[in-house]
Amino acid sequence: MLKLESHCRILEELVGSRLVEGKREACEVTLSDLGYTRYKVVVEPGEEEKVKVYVDVPCFEVVKPYLDCDDPKAIEPEPGYHLGYLCDEASDVEKMSYLRRDLLGAPFRRAFDALARGDTSKVEPLELPWRPTEAVYLVAGNDPANPNHWDRLIVVYAVDFEDESDAAMARVVLQQFAQTKVGNAPPCHFNEATKPPLEVSTNFSPREVGVGYLSFVLFQAHVATDARRLKALDLVVGFRNYLQYHIVAAKTSLHIRMRAKIVDWLQVLNRAVRTSHDPREMKTAQGRTFTRKASKK
């Protein structure tokens, strides 16, 4: 399967073309991504060297306590947006392209830091309702053999799709995730929608989802270094978009194969059409030609 990029390439190109490539023209562009995050890029006339970026991120009130309030690039957001940034340096391009990951991943980043230190006892259970009917849960876990040893984090995705075919395909994909074991990847478990995992049922009010719950268990080894923490953050925040992308790709592949099969069948039918109603010339095994006569009733 394809691993999606963690950054927003459209936003990167919009900001980079003006701060790096030297494009100097006023603009006002609004865009969004698969994760219900909206952006607005504004370049005012006469200030073409400055780019203003506004962002509307889901569940902002939940992640707000985990954000850096002293960002020197922050500006007053426009109505309908939660945050605003003023970009005037080339180094701001990368920061803006990873804006969604850094905002939604702020609670996870703090929890990963605690896990890297080997103690997650102070990590509070957290629910991020990042989609209208879905949420992701973050819960600290302890060793069953040593209840006082809090050495893990459990990330649970409540997955729901409105379309029945999407929901069916998503259930198959999530079940395969749970059944497939890959190297040192975090352990994974799938729960049906009617049986939420204990981490969810004991700490939160379970949501009514149509697909189910997928749980990942992260240990200290998964976040031991800065590079691993960043990789874990990319995967945790981007998993839901990753799932949706591959479901759409699978449906597209199925439709292409179905259309190709139909084209083959039509070619066979077209070749089977009689081009003439005259009696067909027939030959015996000895090469003699004869015409079949109509049978008498």
Coordinates of C-alpha atoms in Angstrom, one line a residue:
M1 CA 0.0 0.0 0.0
L2 CA 1.1 3.6 -0.7
K3 CA 2.1 5.8 2.3
L4 CA 0.6 9.2 1.8
E5 CA 2.6 12.4 2.3
S6 CA 2.1 14.1 5.7
H7 CA 2.2 17.6 4.3
C8 CA -0.3 19.6 2.1
R9 CA 1.4 19.9 -1.2
I10 CA -1.0 22.5 -2.6
L11 CA -0.4 24.7 0.4
E12 CA 3.3 24.2 0.0
E13 CA 3.2 25.2 -3.7
L14 CA 1.1 28.2 -3.0
V15 CA 3.3 29.6 -0.3
G16 CA 6.6 28.4 -1.8
S17 CA 5.9 30.0 -5.2
R18 CA 5.8 33.4 -3.5
L19 CA 8.5 33.1 -0.9
V20 CA 11.0 30.9 -2.7
E21 CA 10.3 31.1 -6.5
G22 CA 9.7 34.9 -6.5
K23 CA 6.2 34.9 -7.8
R24 CA 4.8 38.4 -6.9
E25 CA 1.0 38.8 -7.4
A26 CA -2.0 39.2 -5.1
C27 CA -4.2 36.2 -4.6
E28 CA -6.9 34.7 -2.3
V29 CA -7.1 30.9 -2.5
T30 CA -9.3 28.7 -0.3
L31 CA -8.6 24.9 -0.2
S32 CA -9.3 21.9 2.0
D33 CA -8.0 18.4 2.5
L34 CA -9.4 14.9 3.2
G35 CA -9.3 15.6 6.9
Y36 CA -11.9 18.4 7.0
T37 CA -9.2 21.0 7.4
R38 CA -9.7 24.3 5.5
Y39 CA -7.0 26.8 4.5
K40 CA -7.1 30.3 3.1
V41 CA -4.0 31.8 1.5
V42 CA -4.1 35.6 1.1
V43 CA -1.6 37.9 -0.6
E44 CA -2.6 41.6 -0.3
P45 CA -2.0 44.0 -3.2
G46 CA 1.1 46.0 -2.4
E47 CA 2.4 43.4 0.0
E48 CA 3.3 40.6 -2.4
E49 CA 6.3 39.6 -0.4
K50 CA 4.0 38.6 2.6
V51 CA 1.7 35.6 2.6
K52 CA -1.1 35.2 5.2
V53 CA -2.3 31.7 5.9
Y54 CA -5.5 31.0 7.8
V55 CA -6.5 27.5 9.0
D56 CA -9.8 26.0 10.3
V57 CA -9.0 22.7 12.0
P58 CA -11.6 20.3 13.4
C59 CA -11.7 19.8 17.2
F60 CA -9.7 22.9 17.7
E61 CA -11.0 23.5 21.2
V62 CA -9.6 20.1 22.2
V63 CA -6.1 20.6 20.8
K64 CA -5.9 24.3 21.8
P65 CA -4.4 23.7 25.3
Y66 CA -1.5 21.8 23.7
L67 CA -0.5 24.5 21.2
D68 CA 2.2 27.0 21.4
C69 CA 0.6 30.3 22.1
D70 CA 3.8 32.4 21.7
D71 CA 4.3 31.7 18.0
P72 CA 5.9 35.0 16.6
K73 CA 4.3 34.3 13.2
A74 CA 0.8 34.1 14.6
I75 CA -1.7 36.8 13.5
E76 CA -5.4 37.5 14.1
P77 CA -7.5 34.9 12.2
E78 CA -10.3 35.9 9.8
P79 CA -13.9 35.0 10.8
G80 CA -14.5 31.3 10.3
Y81 CA -10.9 30.3 10.9
H82 CA -9.2 29.4 14.1
L83 CA -5.6 30.5 13.5
G84 CA -3.6 32.8 11.3
Y85 CA 0.0 33.0 10.3
L86 CA 2.2 35.6 8.5
C87 CA 4.8 34.1 6.3
D88 CA 7.7 36.2 4.9
E89 CA 10.6 33.8 5.0
A90 CA 11.5 30.7 3.0
S91 CA 11.7 28.6 6.2
D92 CA 8.0 29.2 6.7
V93 CA 7.1 27.1 3.7
E94 CA 7.7 23.7 5.3
K95 CA 6.0 24.9 8.5
M96 CA 2.8 25.8 6.7
S97 CA 2.8 22.5 4.7
Y98 CA 2.8 20.5 7.9
L99 CA 0.3 22.7 9.7
R100 CA -2.5 20.1 10.0
R101 CA -0.1 17.4 11.3
D102 CA 1.4 19.8 13.9
L103 CA -2.0 21.1 15.1
L104 CA -3.9 17.8 15.4
G105 CA -0.7 16.0 16.5
A106 CA 0.1 18.4 19.4
P107 CA -1.6 16.1 22.1
F108 CA 0.1 13.0 20.6
R109 CA 3.5 14.8 20.6
R110 CA 3.3 15.5 24.3
A111 CA 2.1 11.9 25.0
F112 CA 5.0 10.5 22.9
D113 CA 7.5 12.6 24.9
A114 CA 6.1 11.0 28.1
L115 CA 6.3 7.5 26.5
A116 CA 9.9 8.1 25.5
R117 CA 10.7 8.8 29.1
G118 CA 9.1 5.5 30.1
D119 CA 6.2 6.7 32.1
T120 CA 2.7 7.5 30.7
S121 CA 0.9 7.6 34.1
K122 CA 0.2 11.3 33.8
V123 CA -1.2 11.2 30.2
E124 CA -4.9 12.0 30.5
P125 CA -7.4 10.1 28.3
L126 CA -8.2 12.2 25.3
E127 CA -10.9 12.2 22.6
L128 CA -10.4 14.0 19.3
P129 CA -13.7 14.3 17.3
W130 CA -11.9 15.1 14.1
R131 CA -14.7 14.0 11.8
P132 CA -18.5 14.5 12.1
T133 CA -19.2 10.9 13.0
E134 CA -15.7 9.7 14.0
A135 CA -13.1 10.3 16.7
V136 CA -9.6 9.1 17.7
Y137 CA -8.9 8.2 21.3
L138 CA -5.6 8.4 23.2
V139 CA -5.3 6.4 26.4
A140 CA -2.3 5.5 28.6
G141 CA -1.9 1.8 29.3
N142 CA 0.0 -0.2 31.9
D143 CA 1.6 -3.6 32.0
P144 CA -1.0 -6.3 33.0
A145 CA 1.8 -8.1 34.9
N146 CA 2.9 -5.0 36.7
P147 CA -0.1 -2.5 37.1
N148 CA 2.1 0.2 38.4
H149 CA 4.3 0.2 35.3
W150 CA 2.7 2.6 32.7
D151 CA 4.7 1.8 29.7
R152 CA 2.4 2.1 26.7
L153 CA -0.1 4.3 24.8
I154 CA -3.2 3.0 23.1
V155 CA -4.5 4.9 20.0
V156 CA -8.0 3.9 19.0
Y157 CA -9.8 5.0 15.8
A158 CA -13.6 5.0 15.6
V159 CA -14.2 4.5 11.9
D160 CA -17.4 5.2 10.1
F161 CA -18.4 5.5 6.4
E162 CA -21.8 6.6 5.1
D163 CA -21.6 4.6 2.0
E164 CA -22.3 0.9 2.5
S165 CA -19.7 -0.3 0.0
D166 CA -17.1 1.9 1.6
A167 CA -18.0 0.6 5.0
A168 CA -17.7 -3.0 3.8
M169 CA -14.3 -2.4 2.2
A170 CA -13.1 -0.5 5.3
R171 CA -14.0 -3.4 7.5
V172 CA -12.0 -5.8 5.4
V173 CA -9.0 -3.5 5.4
L174 CA -9.1 -3.0 9.2
Q175 CA -9.4 -6.7 9.8
Q176 CA -6.4 -7.3 7.6
F177 CA -4.5 -4.7 9.6
A178 CA -5.3 -6.6 12.8
Q179 CA -4.4 -10.0 11.3
T180 CA -1.1 -9.0 9.7
K181 CA 2.0 -8.9 11.8
V182 CA 4.9 -6.8 10.4
G183 CA 8.3 -6.8 12.2
N184 CA 8.4 -4.2 15.0
A185 CA 5.2 -2.5 14.0
P186 CA 2.8 -1.6 16.9
P187 CA 0.4 -4.4 17.8
C188 CA -3.0 -3.9 16.3
H189 CA -6.5 -5.1 17.2
F190 CA -9.9 -4.7 15.5
N191 CA -13.3 -4.4 17.4
E192 CA -16.7 -4.5 15.8
A193 CA -18.9 -1.4 16.2
T194 CA -21.1 -3.1 18.8
K195 CA -18.1 -4.1 21.0
P196 CA -15.9 -1.0 21.6
P197 CA -12.5 -1.7 23.2
L198 CA -12.2 -1.3 27.0
E199 CA -10.0 1.8 26.6
V200 CA -13.0 3.5 25.0
S201 CA -16.0 2.0 26.9
T202 CA -14.4 2.7 30.3
N203 CA -13.2 6.3 29.6
F204 CA -15.6 7.7 27.0
S205 CA -19.1 7.5 25.7
P206 CA -18.8 5.2 22.7
R207 CA -19.9 6.6 19.4
E208 CA -22.3 4.9 17.0
V209 CA -20.0 3.9 14.1
G210 CA -20.8 1.7 11.2
V211 CA -17.4 0.0 10.7
G212 CA -15.7 -0.6 14.0
Y213 CA -12.7 0.4 16.1
L214 CA -9.0 -0.1 15.3
S215 CA -6.5 0.0 18.2
F216 CA -2.7 0.5 18.0
V217 CA -0.5 -0.1 21.0
L218 CA 2.7 2.0 21.1
F219 CA 5.7 1.2 23.3
Q220 CA 8.8 3.1 24.2
A221 CA 10.8 1.5 21.4
H222 CA 8.4 3.1 18.8
V223 CA 9.2 6.7 20.0
A224 CA 12.8 6.2 21.4
T225 CA 14.4 8.8 19.1
D226 CA 13.3 12.1 17.6
A227 CA 13.0 10.5 14.1
R228 CA 10.8 7.7 15.4
R229 CA 8.6 10.1 17.3
L230 CA 8.1 12.2 14.1
K231 CA 7.4 9.1 12.1
A232 CA 4.8 7.9 14.7
L233 CA 3.2 11.3 14.6
D234 CA 2.9 11.2 10.8
L235 CA 1.3 7.8 10.9
V236 CA -1.1 8.4 13.8
V237 CA -2.4 11.7 12.4
G238 CA -2.5 10.5 8.8
F239 CA -3.9 7.0 9.2
R240 CA -7.6 8.0 8.6
N241 CA -6.7 9.8 5.3
Y242 CA -4.6 6.8 4.4
L243 CA -7.5 4.5 4.9
Q244 CA -9.9 6.6 2.9
Y245 CA -7.4 7.0 0.0
H246 CA -6.9 3.3 -0.4
I247 CA -10.6 2.5 -0.3
V248 CA -11.2 5.1 -3.1
A249 CA -8.2 3.6 -5.0
A250 CA -9.5 0.1 -4.6
K251 CA -13.0 1.0 -5.9
T252 CA -11.4 2.8 -8.8
S253 CA -9.4 -0.2 -9.7
L254 CA -12.5 -2.5 -9.5
H255 CA -14.5 -0.1 -11.7
I256 CA -11.6 0.0 -14.3
R257 CA -11.5 -3.8 -14.4
M258 CA -15.3 -4.1 -14.7
R259 CA -15.3 -1.6 -17.6
A260 CA -12.5 -3.5 -19.3
K261 CA -14.4 -6.8 -19.0
I262 CA -17.6 -5.2 -20.4
V263 CA -15.6 -3.9 -23.4
D264 CA -14.3 -7.5 -24.0
W265 CA -17.9 -8.9 -23.8
L266 CA -19.2 -6.3 -26.3
Q267 CA -16.4 -7.2 -28.7
V268 CA -17.4 -10.8 -28.5
L269 CA -21.1 -9.9 -29.1
N270 CA -20.2 -7.7 -32.0
R271 CA -18.2 -10.5 -33.7
A272 CA -21.2 -12.8 -33.2
V273 CA -23.6 -10.7 -35.3
R274 CA -24.5 -12.2 -38.7
T275 CA -23.4 -9.9 -41.6
S276 CA -25.7 -11.6 -44.2
H277 CA -28.9 -13.6 -44.2
D278 CA -28.0 -15.6 -47.3
P279 CA -27.5 -19.4 -46.8
R280 CA -23.9 -20.1 -45.7
E281 CA -21.7 -22.1 -48.0
M282 CA -20.8 -25.4 -46.4
K283 CA -18.3 -28.1 -47.4
T284 CA -18.1 -31.8 -46.6
A285 CA -15.0 -33.5 -45.3
Q286 CA -14.1 -34.4 -48.9
G287 CA -14.2 -30.7 -49.9
R288 CA -17.5 -30.8 -51.8
T289 CA -19.7 -27.8 -51.5
F290 CA -23.4 -28.2 -50.6
T291 CA -26.2 -26.0 -49.4
R292 CA -28.5 -27.2 -46.5
K293 CA -32.1 -27.3 -47.6
A294 CA -34.9 -26.1 -45.4
S295 CA -36.6 -29.0 -43.6
K296 CA -40.2 -29.9 -44.6
K297 CA -42.8 -29.8 -42.0

